[in-house]
């Protein structure tokens, strides 16, 4: 089993730019050389890559790193929304995420493997003017409302989370 880790510090004020408006669908740009994929169809583009050892150019994050980034950015954005509902201010959140990953299916060793992610550990420290009780309420809302987290939980991944006030 492999562990994919991410440590990221987010300024919550960036996530306060949350806008509820329909987004255009993602479109896949042409597949680029050496396993790179370009995502287009939005006002911005991003490229998904692989390390050179896996045939990529190692110029951008790989799909698993983007997945962790999706989880952290989703929880961070939602934290800003929930903080507003709780009437507290978040200065920043420091995130640590580890995902346990079984690559047997990807590598062709176990074609019946139904769940490649085995576990997730999410630790967040919130710098806020809110109380510890409000941070606990924030955490409960993140657990219930983050769609990326729900995807993991509903897929049977053991998700452990600790979100505390700094």
Short mmCIF file of C-alpha atoms in Angstrom, two decimals:
data_model
loop_
_atom_site.label_atom_id
_atom_site.label_comp_id
_atom_site.label_asym_id
_atom_site.label_seq_id
_atom_site.Cartn_x
_atom_site.Cartn_y
_atom_site.Cartn_z
CA UNK A 1 0.00 0.00 0.00
CA UNK A 2 1.20 3.50 -0.80
CA UNK A 3 0.58 6.66 1.19
CA UNK A 4 0.07 9.94 -0.61
CA UNK A 5 0.57 12.94 1.63
CA UNK A 6 -0.17 16.63 1.36
CA UNK A 7 0.55 19.49 3.71
CA UNK A 8 -1.11 22.70 2.72
CA UNK A 9 -1.82 26.02 4.35
CA UNK A 10 -4.83 27.90 3.04
CA UNK A 11 -5.82 31.45 3.70
CA UNK A 12 -9.55 31.25 4.26
CA UNK A 13 -10.08 34.69 2.74
CA UNK A 14 -9.30 33.24 -0.68
CA UNK A 15 -12.11 30.72 -0.27
CA UNK A 16 -14.53 33.54 0.59
CA UNK A 17 -14.69 34.29 -3.12
CA UNK A 18 -17.22 31.43 -3.23
CA UNK A 19 -19.86 32.12 -5.88
CA UNK A 20 -22.90 29.96 -6.50
CA UNK A 21 -23.23 30.09 -10.25
CA UNK A 22 -23.42 27.40 -12.90
CA UNK A 23 -19.99 26.40 -14.10
CA UNK A 24 -19.30 25.28 -17.65
CA UNK A 25 -18.50 21.58 -17.92
CA UNK A 26 -14.87 20.57 -17.99
CA UNK A 27 -13.64 19.44 -21.36
CA UNK A 28 -10.58 17.41 -21.96
CA UNK A 29 -8.08 19.12 -24.18
CA UNK A 30 -5.88 17.11 -26.48
CA UNK A 31 -3.72 14.56 -24.75
CA UNK A 32 -0.27 16.04 -24.60
CA UNK A 33 3.03 14.24 -25.02
CA UNK A 34 4.36 11.99 -22.27
CA UNK A 35 1.07 11.26 -20.50
CA UNK A 36 0.08 14.87 -19.86
CA UNK A 37 -3.62 15.76 -20.00
CA UNK A 38 -4.84 19.32 -20.39
CA UNK A 39 -8.21 20.33 -18.91
CA UNK A 40 -9.91 23.15 -20.83
CA UNK A 41 -13.42 24.54 -21.28
CA UNK A 42 -13.16 26.97 -18.39
CA UNK A 43 -11.57 30.41 -18.11
CA UNK A 44 -8.37 28.65 -16.98
CA UNK A 45 -6.49 25.53 -17.96
CA UNK A 46 -4.51 23.01 -15.99
CA UNK A 47 -2.29 20.13 -16.92
CA UNK A 48 -2.11 16.79 -15.15
CA UNK A 49 1.24 15.05 -15.44
CA UNK A 50 3.23 12.10 -14.13
CA UNK A 51 6.79 11.79 -12.82
CA UNK A 52 9.50 11.05 -15.37
CA UNK A 53 9.89 7.59 -13.82
CA UNK A 54 6.30 6.87 -14.94
CA UNK A 55 6.74 8.29 -18.44
CA UNK A 56 5.65 11.88 -17.73
CA UNK A 57 7.52 15.16 -17.75
CA UNK A 58 7.12 15.84 -14.00
CA UNK A 59 5.99 19.40 -14.78
CA UNK A 60 2.68 19.27 -12.87
CA UNK A 61 0.87 17.28 -10.20
CA UNK A 62 -0.28 13.74 -10.94
CA UNK A 63 -3.94 12.61 -10.71
CA UNK A 64 -3.64 11.44 -7.10
CA UNK A 65 -2.10 14.76 -6.03
CA UNK A 66 -4.93 16.61 -7.80
CA UNK A 67 -7.40 14.41 -5.91
CA UNK A 68 -5.86 15.37 -2.56
CA UNK A 69 -5.85 19.01 -3.72
CA UNK A 70 -9.54 18.68 -4.59
CA UNK A 71 -10.32 17.32 -1.13
CA UNK A 72 -8.38 20.07 0.69
CA UNK A 73 -9.67 22.90 -1.48
CA UNK A 74 -13.26 21.65 -1.18
CA UNK A 75 -13.04 21.46 2.61
CA UNK A 76 -11.27 24.85 2.74
CA UNK A 77 -13.90 26.54 0.57
CA UNK A 78 -16.70 24.97 2.58
CA UNK A 79 -15.00 26.07 5.82
CA UNK A 80 -15.27 29.68 4.65
CA UNK A 81 -18.98 29.22 3.88
CA UNK A 82 -19.69 27.55 7.24
CA UNK A 83 -17.61 30.13 9.13
CA UNK A 84 -19.83 32.82 7.64
CA UNK A 85 -22.93 30.90 8.78
CA UNK A 86 -21.43 30.60 12.28
CA UNK A 87 -20.44 34.27 12.21
CA UNK A 88 -16.78 33.56 12.93
CA UNK A 89 -13.67 34.70 11.10
CA UNK A 90 -11.06 32.24 9.91
CA UNK A 91 -7.59 33.67 9.43
CA UNK A 92 -6.08 30.46 8.06
CA UNK A 93 -6.32 26.69 8.14
CA UNK A 94 -3.34 24.36 8.08
CA UNK A 95 -4.19 20.98 6.52
CA UNK A 96 -2.39 17.64 6.62
CA UNK A 97 -3.88 14.83 4.54
CA UNK A 98 -2.76 11.25 4.03
CA UNK A 99 -4.52 8.85 1.69
CA UNK A 100 -3.81 5.14 1.81
CA UNK A 101 -3.77 3.80 -1.74
CA UNK A 102 -3.71 0.23 -2.98
CA UNK A 103 -2.26 0.31 -6.51
CA UNK A 104 -2.83 -3.41 -7.21
CA UNK A 105 -5.76 -2.68 -9.55
CA UNK A 106 -3.94 0.14 -11.33
CA UNK A 107 -0.89 -2.07 -11.82
CA UNK A 108 -2.99 -4.97 -13.14
CA UNK A 109 -2.27 -7.28 -10.20
CA UNK A 110 -5.86 -7.35 -8.86
CA UNK A 111 -8.40 -6.50 -11.54
CA UNK A 112 -11.27 -7.11 -9.10
CA UNK A 113 -10.06 -4.48 -6.62
CA UNK A 114 -13.12 -2.32 -5.98
CA UNK A 115 -11.64 0.34 -3.70
CA UNK A 116 -8.12 1.60 -4.37
CA UNK A 117 -8.29 4.16 -1.53
CA UNK A 118 -8.08 2.35 1.80
CA UNK A 119 -7.91 5.15 4.34
CA UNK A 120 -7.78 8.90 4.72
CA UNK A 121 -6.43 10.91 7.60
CA UNK A 122 -7.30 14.60 7.61
CA UNK A 123 -5.88 16.92 10.27
CA UNK A 124 -6.63 20.62 10.25
CA UNK A 125 -5.67 23.42 12.61
CA UNK A 126 -7.93 26.47 12.37
CA UNK A 127 -6.75 29.95 13.31
CA UNK A 128 -10.00 31.71 14.17
CA UNK A 129 -11.73 34.09 16.54
CA UNK A 130 -14.32 31.35 17.12
CA UNK A 131 -14.51 29.13 20.16
CA UNK A 132 -13.46 25.48 20.31
CA UNK A 133 -17.18 24.59 20.28
CA UNK A 134 -17.69 26.62 17.08
CA UNK A 135 -14.71 24.86 15.47
CA UNK A 136 -16.29 21.52 16.45
CA UNK A 137 -19.52 22.66 14.76
CA UNK A 138 -17.49 23.72 11.71
CA UNK A 139 -15.86 20.27 11.61
CA UNK A 140 -19.23 18.50 11.83
CA UNK A 141 -20.51 20.59 8.91
CA UNK A 142 -17.43 19.79 6.82
CA UNK A 143 -17.90 16.08 7.52
CA UNK A 144 -21.54 16.21 6.43
CA UNK A 145 -21.36 18.66 3.51
CA UNK A 146 -18.05 18.29 1.60
CA UNK A 147 -18.86 16.34 -1.61
CA UNK A 148 -15.28 15.11 -2.11
CA UNK A 149 -15.15 13.80 1.45
CA UNK A 150 -18.61 12.22 0.99
CA UNK A 151 -17.33 10.50 -2.15
CA UNK A 152 -14.61 8.84 -0.07
CA UNK A 153 -16.91 7.94 2.84
CA UNK A 154 -19.66 6.61 0.59
CA UNK A 155 -17.07 4.47 -1.21
CA UNK A 156 -16.19 2.72 2.03
CA UNK A 157 -12.94 4.54 2.77
CA UNK A 158 -12.06 4.77 6.47
CA UNK A 159 -11.89 8.58 6.84
CA UNK A 160 -10.44 9.84 10.10
CA UNK A 161 -10.56 13.57 10.71
CA UNK A 162 -9.38 15.91 13.44
CA UNK A 163 -10.16 19.60 13.06
CA UNK A 164 -9.10 21.75 16.00
CA UNK A 165 -8.71 25.38 17.01
CA UNK A 166 -5.11 26.63 16.97
#
